[in-house]
Tab-separated table of C-alpha atoms in Angstrom:
chain	number	residue	atom	x	y	z
A	4	MET	CA	-236.719	19.604	98.471
A	5	ILE	CA	-240.154	18.512	99.775
A	6	ALA	CA	-240.206	17.029	103.185
A	7	ILE	CA	-242.861	14.422	104.233
A	8	LEU	CA	-243.173	14.390	107.910
A	9	LYS	CA	-242.200	11.011	109.453
A	10	TYR	CA	-244.337	10.130	112.468
A	11	ASN	CA	-246.427	7.155	113.664
A	12	ALA	CA	-248.973	7.283	110.779
A	13	GLY	CA	-249.595	5.210	107.866
A	14	ASN	CA	-249.992	6.311	104.127
A	15	ILE	CA	-246.608	8.095	104.116
A	16	ARG	CA	-245.404	6.045	101.220
A	17	SER	CA	-248.539	6.847	99.139
A	18	VAL	CA	-247.760	10.489	99.409
A	19	GLN	CA	-244.159	9.983	98.334
A	20	ASN	CA	-245.433	7.880	95.356
A	21	ALA	CA	-247.718	10.638	94.330
A	22	LEU	CA	-245.025	13.277	94.463
A	23	ASP	CA	-242.743	11.031	92.460
A	24	ARG	CA	-245.359	10.723	89.768
A	25	LEU	CA	-245.508	14.407	89.605
A	26	GLY	CA	-241.709	14.625	89.211
A	27	TYR	CA	-240.804	15.814	92.723
A	28	ASP	CA	-238.172	14.286	95.039
A	29	ALA	CA	-239.386	14.049	98.543
A	30	VAL	CA	-237.560	12.958	101.745
A	31	ILE	CA	-239.416	11.355	104.678
A	32	THR	CA	-237.999	12.841	107.778
A	33	ASN	CA	-238.612	14.029	111.412
A	34	ASP	CA	-235.232	15.809	111.625
A	35	PRO	CA	-235.904	19.361	112.735
A	36	SER	CA	-232.989	20.730	110.669
A	37	VAL	CA	-234.128	19.004	107.508
A	38	LEU	CA	-237.748	20.165	108.083
A	39	ASN	CA	-236.665	23.715	108.674
A	40	THR	CA	-234.671	23.945	105.483
A	41	SER	CA	-237.250	22.168	103.277
A	42	GLU	CA	-238.969	24.096	100.570
A	43	LYS	CA	-242.355	22.563	101.500
A	44	ILE	CA	-243.566	20.166	104.082
A	45	ILE	CA	-246.387	17.632	103.877
A	46	ILE	CA	-247.986	16.029	107.068
A	47	PRO	CA	-249.683	12.942	105.801
A	48	GLY	CA	-251.596	10.541	107.800
A	49	VAL	CA	-253.833	7.757	108.495
A	50	GLY	CA	-253.748	7.139	112.152
A	51	GLU	CA	-255.050	8.194	115.563
A	52	ALA	CA	-254.891	11.650	116.953
A	53	SER	CA	-253.741	11.153	120.583
A	54	SER	CA	-250.945	8.719	119.698
A	55	ALA	CA	-249.809	11.042	116.799
A	56	MET	CA	-249.630	14.081	119.159
A	57	ARG	CA	-247.730	11.976	121.719
A	58	TYR	CA	-245.216	11.147	119.041
A	59	LEU	CA	-244.975	14.769	117.909
A	60	LYS	CA	-244.400	15.950	121.515
A	61	GLU	CA	-241.799	13.361	122.101
A	62	HIS	CA	-239.885	14.712	119.139
A	63	LYS	CA	-240.610	18.278	119.991
A	64	LEU	CA	-242.317	18.677	116.696
A	65	ASP	CA	-245.397	20.157	118.430
A	66	VAL	CA	-243.378	23.349	118.940
A	67	LEU	CA	-241.602	23.314	115.579
A	68	ILE	CA	-244.606	22.642	113.304
A	69	PRO	CA	-246.652	25.776	114.168
A	70	GLN	CA	-243.602	28.001	113.729
A	71	LEU	CA	-242.755	26.812	110.226
A	72	GLU	CA	-242.782	29.552	107.622
A	73	GLN	CA	-242.671	27.566	104.364
A	74	PRO	CA	-245.944	26.079	102.811
A	75	VAL	CA	-247.173	23.181	104.925
A	76	LEU	CA	-249.853	20.774	103.751
A	77	GLY	CA	-251.689	18.473	106.248
A	78	ILE	CA	-253.620	15.521	104.764
A	79	CYS	CA	-256.444	13.755	106.571
A	80	LEU	CA	-255.147	13.148	110.197
A	81	GLY	CA	-252.555	15.919	109.148
A	82	LEU	CA	-255.362	18.379	108.871
A	83	GLN	CA	-256.882	17.293	112.210
A	84	LEU	CA	-253.540	17.590	113.998
A	85	LEU	CA	-253.196	21.164	112.713
A	86	CYS	CA	-256.612	22.043	114.366
A	87	SER	CA	-256.939	23.072	118.030
A	88	TYR	CA	-258.511	20.052	119.546
A	89	SER	CA	-259.768	16.491	118.546
A	90	GLU	CA	-262.363	14.503	120.326
A	91	GLU	CA	-260.408	11.476	119.198
A	92	GLY	CA	-258.642	10.545	122.376
A	93	ASP	CA	-259.564	13.924	123.901
A	94	THR	CA	-256.505	15.435	122.328
A	95	ASP	CA	-255.081	18.976	122.300
A	96	CYS	CA	-253.633	19.414	118.834
A	97	LEU	CA	-251.279	21.883	117.193
A	98	GLY	CA	-253.726	24.886	117.151
A	99	VAL	CA	-252.691	26.357	113.850
A	100	PHE	CA	-256.332	26.378	112.902
A	101	ASP	CA	-258.809	27.196	115.588
A	102	ASN	CA	-261.207	24.534	114.358
A	103	LYS	CA	-262.360	21.708	116.665
A	104	VAL	CA	-262.371	18.130	115.418
A	105	LEU	CA	-265.489	16.118	116.341
A	106	LYS	CA	-266.699	12.624	115.862
A	107	PHE	CA	-269.345	12.080	113.143
A	108	PRO	CA	-272.817	11.377	114.596
A	109	GLU	CA	-273.557	7.698	113.826
A	110	THR	CA	-276.783	8.409	111.963
A	111	ASP	CA	-275.153	7.012	108.834
A	112	LEU	CA	-272.190	4.685	108.218
A	113	VAL	CA	-268.943	5.866	109.872
A	114	PRO	CA	-266.184	6.199	108.718
A	115	HIS	CA	-267.148	8.453	105.793
A	116	MET	CA	-265.374	6.367	103.231
A	117	GLY	CA	-265.298	6.889	99.505
A	118	TRP	CA	-265.689	9.553	96.911
A	119	ASN	CA	-267.496	12.744	97.721
A	120	HIS	CA	-267.784	16.232	96.137
A	121	PHE	CA	-267.880	19.709	97.606
A	122	ARG	CA	-270.618	22.084	98.503
A	123	GLU	CA	-268.072	24.736	97.667
A	124	ILE	CA	-264.346	25.047	97.087
A	125	ASN	CA	-262.159	28.080	97.133
A	126	GLY	CA	-258.666	29.115	98.228
A	127	SER	CA	-255.296	28.320	96.737
A	128	LEU	CA	-255.726	24.535	96.949
A	129	GLY	CA	-259.038	24.780	95.117
A	130	LYS	CA	-257.713	26.685	92.100
A	131	SER	CA	-259.303	25.343	88.927
A	132	ILE	CA	-261.208	22.585	90.882
A	133	SER	CA	-264.959	22.436	90.378
A	134	PRO	CA	-267.079	21.674	93.369
A	135	LEU	CA	-268.621	18.838	91.426
A	136	GLU	CA	-265.246	17.004	91.357
A	137	ASN	CA	-264.971	13.966	93.663
A	138	MET	CA	-262.148	13.323	96.146
A	139	TYR	CA	-261.411	10.161	98.156
A	140	PHE	CA	-262.158	10.422	101.901
A	141	VAL	CA	-261.644	8.082	104.830
A	142	HIS	CA	-262.383	9.469	108.147
A	143	SER	CA	-264.448	9.140	111.339
A	144	PHE	CA	-263.720	12.611	112.765
A	145	TYR	CA	-264.274	15.997	110.967
A	146	ALA	CA	-263.099	19.578	111.448
A	147	GLU	CA	-265.921	22.013	112.040
A	148	ILE	CA	-266.503	24.860	109.645
A	149	GLY	CA	-264.649	28.074	110.719
A	150	ILE	CA	-263.078	31.177	109.313
A	151	TYR	CA	-260.226	29.197	107.718
A	152	THR	CA	-262.463	26.819	105.929
A	153	GLN	CA	-261.962	27.139	102.112
A	154	ALA	CA	-263.873	23.955	101.018
A	155	ILE	CA	-266.981	22.364	102.449
A	156	CYS	CA	-268.022	18.812	101.960
A	157	GLU	CA	-271.157	17.261	103.407
A	158	TYR	CA	-271.576	13.870	104.977
A	159	ILE	CA	-273.978	13.566	107.829
A	160	VAL	CA	-272.968	17.147	108.714
A	161	PRO	CA	-271.246	19.863	106.604
A	162	PHE	CA	-267.501	19.888	107.539
A	163	SER	CA	-264.168	21.468	106.433
A	164	ALA	CA	-262.744	19.680	103.378
A	165	THR	CA	-259.863	22.181	103.074
A	166	LEU	CA	-258.406	24.760	105.550
A	167	GLU	CA	-255.978	27.472	104.691
A	168	LYS	CA	-254.242	30.051	106.956
A	169	ASN	CA	-251.145	32.017	105.959
A	170	ASN	CA	-248.563	29.208	105.001
A	171	PHE	CA	-250.657	26.447	106.303
A	172	TYR	CA	-252.985	24.305	104.062
A	173	ALA	CA	-254.875	21.169	104.749
A	174	THR	CA	-257.233	18.654	103.072
A	175	GLN	CA	-259.450	16.248	104.863
A	176	PHE	CA	-259.540	14.069	101.681
A	177	HIS	CA	-256.560	12.178	100.229
A	178	PRO	CA	-255.324	14.054	97.126
A	179	GLU	CA	-252.680	11.308	96.750
A	180	LYS	CA	-255.514	8.739	96.232
A	181	SER	CA	-257.956	10.872	94.298
A	182	ALA	CA	-256.894	10.151	90.698
A	183	SER	CA	-255.939	12.945	88.362
A	184	ILE	CA	-258.114	15.603	90.111
A	185	GLY	CA	-256.304	14.852	93.394
A	186	GLU	CA	-253.054	15.364	91.557
A	187	GLN	CA	-254.334	18.821	90.607
A	188	ILE	CA	-254.700	19.676	94.358
A	189	LEU	CA	-251.116	18.527	95.021
A	190	LYS	CA	-249.955	20.585	92.010
A	191	ASN	CA	-251.745	23.666	93.333
A	192	PHE	CA	-249.855	23.239	96.659
A	193	LEU	CA	-246.467	22.476	94.933
A	194	ALA	CA	-246.862	25.660	92.822
A	195	LEU	CA	-247.206	27.913	95.877
B	27	MET	CA	-273.190	13.009	98.482
B	28	LEU	CA	-271.096	9.945	99.038
B	29	LYS	CA	-270.805	8.006	95.785
B	30	ARG	CA	-271.443	4.291	95.146
B	31	ARG	CA	-268.225	2.648	94.063
B	32	ILE	CA	-267.408	0.566	91.031
B	33	ILE	CA	-264.654	-1.909	91.841
B	34	PRO	CA	-262.907	-4.128	89.366
B	35	CYS	CA	-261.254	-7.164	90.962
B	36	LEU	CA	-258.021	-8.567	89.540
B	37	ASP	CA	-257.006	-12.115	90.304
B	38	ILE	CA	-253.244	-12.356	90.666
B	39	LYS	CA	-251.108	-15.519	90.362
B	40	ASN	CA	-247.310	-15.252	90.553
B	41	GLY	CA	-247.390	-11.557	89.949
B	42	ARG	CA	-249.491	-11.755	86.759
B	43	THR	CA	-253.221	-11.121	86.261
B	44	VAL	CA	-255.138	-14.399	85.465
B	45	LYS	CA	-258.602	-14.906	84.068
B	46	GLY	CA	-260.595	-18.084	84.522
B	47	ILE	CA	-262.249	-19.410	81.387
B	48	ASN	CA	-265.304	-21.586	81.714
B	49	PHE	CA	-263.755	-23.248	84.783
B	50	GLU	CA	-261.250	-24.950	82.460
B	51	GLY	CA	-258.232	-23.178	83.660
B	52	LEU	CA	-256.498	-19.877	84.008
B	53	ARG	CA	-255.193	-17.781	81.184
B	54	ASP	CA	-252.447	-15.163	81.591
B	55	ALA	CA	-254.115	-11.754	81.258
B	56	GLY	CA	-251.113	-9.617	81.415
B	57	ASP	CA	-249.462	-7.218	83.829
B	58	PRO	CA	-251.687	-6.206	86.720
B	59	VAL	CA	-250.378	-2.664	86.717
B	60	GLU	CA	-251.307	-2.070	83.120
B	61	LEU	CA	-254.759	-3.421	83.554
B	62	ALA	CA	-255.149	-1.341	86.769
B	63	LEU	CA	-254.207	1.810	84.929
B	64	ARG	CA	-256.656	1.145	82.150
B	65	TYR	CA	-259.430	0.712	84.745
B	66	ILE	CA	-258.436	3.905	86.425
B	67	GLN	CA	-258.586	5.653	83.079
B	68	GLU	CA	-262.058	4.298	82.563
B	69	GLY	CA	-263.227	5.630	85.925
B	70	ALA	CA	-262.811	2.692	88.401
B	71	ASP	CA	-263.380	4.034	91.886
B	72	GLU	CA	-261.189	1.499	93.716
B	73	LEU	CA	-259.411	-1.776	92.888
B	74	VAL	CA	-259.090	-5.102	94.550
B	75	PHE	CA	-256.156	-7.413	93.954
B	76	LEU	CA	-256.711	-10.959	94.987
B	77	ASP	CA	-253.657	-13.185	95.197
B	78	ILE	CA	-254.702	-16.666	94.336
B	79	SER	CA	-251.284	-18.145	94.451
B	80	ALA	CA	-251.087	-16.968	98.069
B	81	THR	CA	-248.441	-19.306	99.573
B	82	GLU	CA	-245.723	-18.221	101.815
B	83	GLU	CA	-243.019	-18.704	99.176
B	84	LYS	CA	-244.934	-16.444	96.763
B	85	ARG	CA	-245.240	-13.675	99.322
B	86	ALA	CA	-242.135	-11.884	98.100
B	87	THR	CA	-243.514	-11.814	94.582
B	88	LEU	CA	-246.803	-10.255	95.948
B	89	ILE	CA	-244.943	-7.671	97.950
B	90	SER	CA	-242.938	-6.488	94.981
B	91	LEU	CA	-246.035	-6.382	92.900
B	92	VAL	CA	-247.850	-4.320	95.572
B	93	GLU	CA	-244.935	-1.827	95.607
B	94	ARG	CA	-245.236	-1.465	91.855
B	95	ILE	CA	-248.942	-1.073	91.988
B	96	ALA	CA	-248.592	1.699	94.639
B	97	LYS	CA	-246.124	3.530	92.566
B	98	HIS	CA	-248.557	3.822	89.614
B	99	VAL	CA	-252.075	3.508	90.902
B	100	THR	CA	-253.707	6.843	91.816
B	101	ILE	CA	-256.788	5.393	93.578
B	102	PRO	CA	-257.269	3.307	96.766
B	103	PHE	CA	-256.617	-0.423	96.512
B	104	THR	CA	-257.177	-3.484	98.591
B	105	VAL	CA	-254.968	-6.575	98.560
B	106	GLY	CA	-256.221	-9.940	99.623
B	107	GLY	CA	-255.604	-13.663	99.391
B	108	GLY	CA	-254.000	-15.882	101.962
B	109	ILE	CA	-253.104	-13.147	104.399
B	110	ASN	CA	-252.788	-14.882	107.755
B	111	SER	CA	-250.649	-12.835	110.112
B	112	VAL	CA	-250.049	-9.391	111.373
B	113	ALA	CA	-246.524	-9.507	109.908
B	114	ALA	CA	-247.945	-10.316	106.426
B	115	VAL	CA	-250.382	-7.371	106.687
B	116	SER	CA	-247.597	-5.087	107.878
B	117	ASP	CA	-245.462	-5.930	104.793
B	118	ILE	CA	-248.406	-5.382	102.442
B	119	LEU	CA	-249.415	-2.046	103.962
B	120	LYS	CA	-245.792	-0.920	104.042
B	121	ALA	CA	-245.531	-1.796	100.311
B	122	GLY	CA	-248.368	0.705	99.725
B	123	ALA	CA	-251.708	-1.092	99.828
B	124	ASP	CA	-254.507	1.048	101.303
B	125	LYS	CA	-256.506	-1.892	102.707
B	126	ILE	CA	-256.115	-5.550	103.208
B	127	ALA	CA	-258.777	-8.208	102.914
B	128	ILE	CA	-258.752	-11.244	105.179
B	129	ASN	CA	-260.983	-14.327	104.912
B	130	SER	CA	-260.075	-17.826	106.077
B	131	SER	CA	-257.533	-16.699	108.555
B	132	ALA	CA	-260.046	-14.469	110.379
B	133	VAL	CA	-262.555	-17.340	110.567
B	134	LYS	CA	-259.766	-19.530	112.043
B	135	ASN	CA	-258.626	-16.844	114.444
B	136	PRO	CA	-261.220	-14.041	114.835
B	137	LEU	CA	-258.913	-12.142	117.196
B	138	LEU	CA	-256.598	-11.432	114.251
B	139	ILE	CA	-259.284	-8.881	113.142
B	140	LYS	CA	-259.045	-7.164	116.572
B	141	GLU	CA	-255.280	-7.051	116.448
B	142	LEU	CA	-255.235	-5.647	112.954
B	143	ALA	CA	-257.853	-3.000	113.644
B	144	GLU	CA	-256.000	-1.921	116.858
B	145	THR	CA	-252.612	-1.808	115.052
B	146	TYR	CA	-253.609	-0.298	111.727
B	147	GLY	CA	-257.099	1.114	112.183
B	148	SER	CA	-260.421	-0.299	111.075
B	149	GLN	CA	-260.427	1.716	107.886
B	150	CYS	CA	-257.768	-0.627	106.348
B	151	VAL	CA	-259.228	-3.954	107.565
B	152	VAL	CA	-261.681	-5.610	105.149
B	153	ILE	CA	-263.368	-8.938	105.826
B	154	ALA	CA	-263.995	-10.909	102.742
B	155	ILE	CA	-266.907	-13.346	103.268
B	156	ASP	CA	-267.889	-16.112	100.838
B	157	SER	CA	-271.470	-17.051	101.508
B	158	LYS	CA	-273.537	-19.936	100.128
B	159	ASN	CA	-277.219	-20.767	100.910
B	160	LEU	CA	-277.484	-24.219	102.316
B	161	ASN	CA	-281.148	-25.327	102.867
B	162	GLY	CA	-282.163	-21.747	103.548
B	163	ILE	CA	-279.224	-20.839	105.744
B	164	ASP	CA	-276.559	-18.396	104.569
B	165	THR	CA	-273.306	-20.231	105.407
B	166	VAL	CA	-269.762	-19.015	105.399
B	167	PHE	CA	-267.226	-20.969	103.371
B	168	ILE	CA	-263.475	-20.509	103.547
B	169	SER	CA	-260.417	-21.615	101.675
B	170	GLY	CA	-261.624	-20.184	98.364
B	171	GLY	CA	-265.035	-21.530	98.858
B	172	LYS	CA	-263.925	-25.123	99.262
B	173	ILE	CA	-264.551	-25.638	102.980
B	174	GLU	CA	-267.905	-25.240	104.726
B	175	THR	CA	-267.866	-23.618	108.209
B	176	PRO	CA	-270.488	-23.731	110.957
B	177	LEU	CA	-270.834	-19.915	110.770
B	178	GLU	CA	-274.047	-18.257	109.619
B	179	THR	CA	-273.215	-15.277	107.339
B	180	LEU	CA	-274.995	-12.509	109.191
B	181	ALA	CA	-273.703	-13.636	112.593
B	182	TRP	CA	-270.120	-13.737	111.274
B	183	ALA	CA	-270.458	-10.357	109.605
B	184	GLN	CA	-271.672	-8.906	112.835
B	185	LYS	CA	-269.007	-10.514	114.837
B	186	ALA	CA	-266.300	-9.194	112.402
B	187	VAL	CA	-267.699	-5.696	112.722
B	188	GLU	CA	-267.597	-5.974	116.539
B	189	LEU	CA	-264.028	-7.019	116.407
B	190	GLY	CA	-263.183	-4.000	114.292
B	191	VAL	CA	-263.428	-4.567	110.415
B	192	GLY	CA	-264.097	-1.393	108.549
B	193	GLU	CA	-265.693	-2.925	105.489
B	194	ILE	CA	-267.215	-6.163	104.232
B	195	LEU	CA	-266.627	-7.698	100.893
B	196	LEU	CA	-269.526	-10.076	100.499
B	197	THR	CA	-269.401	-12.660	97.806
B	198	SER	CA	-272.438	-14.823	97.037
B	199	MET	CA	-271.063	-18.190	95.973
B	200	ASP	CA	-274.525	-19.101	94.587
B	201	ARG	CA	-274.266	-16.162	92.142
B	202	ASP	CA	-270.526	-16.028	91.513
B	203	GLY	CA	-269.805	-16.675	87.835
B	204	THR	CA	-273.627	-16.998	86.909
B	205	LYS	CA	-274.012	-13.439	85.477
B	206	ILE	CA	-277.696	-13.578	86.637
B	207	GLY	CA	-277.385	-10.634	89.068
B	208	PHE	CA	-276.132	-9.910	92.567
B	209	ASP	CA	-277.777	-11.831	95.439
B	210	ILE	CA	-280.204	-9.020	96.472
B	211	PRO	CA	-281.811	-10.737	99.450
B	212	LEU	CA	-278.446	-11.642	100.951
B	213	LEU	CA	-277.148	-8.103	100.464
B	214	GLN	CA	-280.336	-6.566	101.777
B	215	LYS	CA	-280.084	-8.580	104.890
B	216	ILE	CA	-276.410	-7.927	105.585
B	217	CYS	CA	-276.451	-4.188	104.695
B	218	SER	CA	-279.395	-3.479	106.978
B	219	MET	CA	-277.784	-5.247	110.011
B	220	VAL	CA	-274.214	-3.965	110.015
B	221	SER	CA	-272.784	-0.464	110.565
B	222	VAL	CA	-269.926	-0.647	107.998
B	223	PRO	CA	-269.859	-0.371	104.226
B	224	VAL	CA	-270.658	-3.568	102.300
B	225	ILE	CA	-269.276	-4.316	98.908
B	226	ALA	CA	-271.474	-6.534	96.707
B	227	SER	CA	-269.771	-9.365	94.813
B	228	GLY	CA	-270.887	-12.276	92.812
B	229	GLY	CA	-273.368	-12.403	89.920
B	230	ALA	CA	-273.009	-9.175	88.017
B	231	GLY	CA	-273.653	-9.717	84.311
B	232	THR	CA	-275.257	-6.646	83.047
B	233	ILE	CA	-275.432	-2.842	83.785
B	234	ASP	CA	-278.965	-3.441	85.177
B	235	HIS	CA	-277.614	-5.673	87.829
B	236	PHE	CA	-275.596	-2.778	89.248
B	237	THR	CA	-278.632	-0.534	88.972
B	238	GLU	CA	-280.670	-3.116	90.957
B	239	ILE	CA	-278.034	-3.563	93.662
B	240	PHE	CA	-277.716	0.125	94.256
B	241	GLN	CA	-281.476	0.868	94.135
B	242	GLN	CA	-282.580	-2.133	96.208
B	243	THR	CA	-279.820	-2.425	98.784
B	244	LYS	CA	-277.434	-0.134	100.719
B	245	ALA	CA	-274.377	-1.699	99.243
B	246	THR	CA	-271.753	1.009	98.840
B	247	GLY	CA	-269.890	-0.767	96.054
B	248	GLY	CA	-270.276	-3.275	93.312
B	249	LEU	CA	-267.381	-5.559	92.546
B	250	ALA	CA	-266.838	-7.660	89.432
B	251	ALA	CA	-263.962	-9.240	87.627
B	252	SER	CA	-264.486	-11.160	84.304
B	253	ILE	CA	-267.237	-8.816	82.924
B	254	PHE	CA	-264.742	-5.965	83.100
B	255	HIS	CA	-261.706	-8.008	81.962
B	256	PHE	CA	-263.542	-9.364	78.903
B	257	GLY	CA	-265.009	-5.997	78.082
B	258	GLU	CA	-268.635	-7.285	78.446
B	259	ILE	CA	-269.329	-4.039	80.416
B	260	ALA	CA	-267.326	-0.866	79.808
B	261	ILE	CA	-266.955	1.065	83.052
B	262	PRO	CA	-267.716	4.492	81.400
B	263	ASP	CA	-271.005	3.095	79.995
B	264	LEU	CA	-271.857	1.513	83.376
B	265	LYS	CA	-271.255	4.746	85.269
B	266	GLU	CA	-273.173	6.922	82.774
B	267	THR	CA	-276.118	4.606	82.914
B	268	LEU	CA	-276.105	4.584	86.776
B	269	LYS	CA	-276.006	8.387	86.742
B	270	THR	CA	-279.153	8.587	84.603
B	271	LYS	CA	-280.932	6.426	87.151
B	272	ASN	CA	-279.966	9.083	89.850
B	273	ILE	CA	-277.555	6.761	91.613
B	274	PRO	CA	-274.733	8.904	93.092
B	275	ILE	CA	-271.685	8.006	90.940
B	276	ARG	CA	-268.334	9.702	90.527
């Protein structure tokens, strides 16, 4: 069973629909016992960092998530929550990845919204994905590049498009909204 | 590099796609989900569904359609048409829409924008603006273009951005349905004065019109309906041509 983390973020349904199209059953839950026994966990998210972290703390999920041992995929805000800190709401995050999340300088339109390709893409999520492929992004904050960065996208500044560390994986873009190439990213995660 | 977007718009009435023919009436054009899937296959970057029945009684039909669209559609989509409350927005987003477009209701109650942006985030709030040039003044119209307002288009666009919209869908009523090209002066003016993406709508008739709008303005997307529905422009041809003009296209 795949678990989709339930918290105060939007876009949860889209992830469930995408998994359904790929033939996977998914349960939306914040129940620690269900999360612990799930085969894989997805942390989706369109939302705001500080209120999301507050929710996770209230449900003691801030302690549970970093200790998970099965494959975990953070999407968009999910990626940012797995980082150490976000400028959005001056928020200490889960700290799985040591990257900091910063606001885009407003020298161009913010949010970064639309389809963009990669400067490079590696790692397990990037398997059989060309850097010229486009993914759908919607975000005003970005994770800096660090040792866990496996894909780099550039908008105003170069930033982490995917992160991978042990059993933790994350995408800044929305694979569930990125047509067939996004489905390939999800398949790469589901095949782990 | 961020790509310019090609956005087919589907008019919806009672859960079906409709096409206007020479202003004489509406013809049923089939299941919106089937048409949407065809556009995705052809390379559409995003879809807009505009509910033109848009009455309270029809809301349930719209919600179940949005749920069905969300199940099948693998790219982002916006839903608009008669949305006038936070509750209606909540239902549509919960059903799976990525963004909602508001128009008349925001003109009547601008604070609705603020409330929606604070509740759901700016990224899912689109302001649809219908603009018509009256004696040299770009003027906002509401209620499907039927009612003139005292608002000047640029001032209203800026106010909407200030209140929290994340995107502007700007339709030139002077160009809508004419197929003589997008309203470049209007788009240039609005795009250069606001800090959010602007989608150009109204007037597209040829592939060159898309080239012009992307070369001459900062519009991040080009929207059209009938030219795609009636197959006058095939999306793959459009995107290939734009690429040869060095316009960033997916």
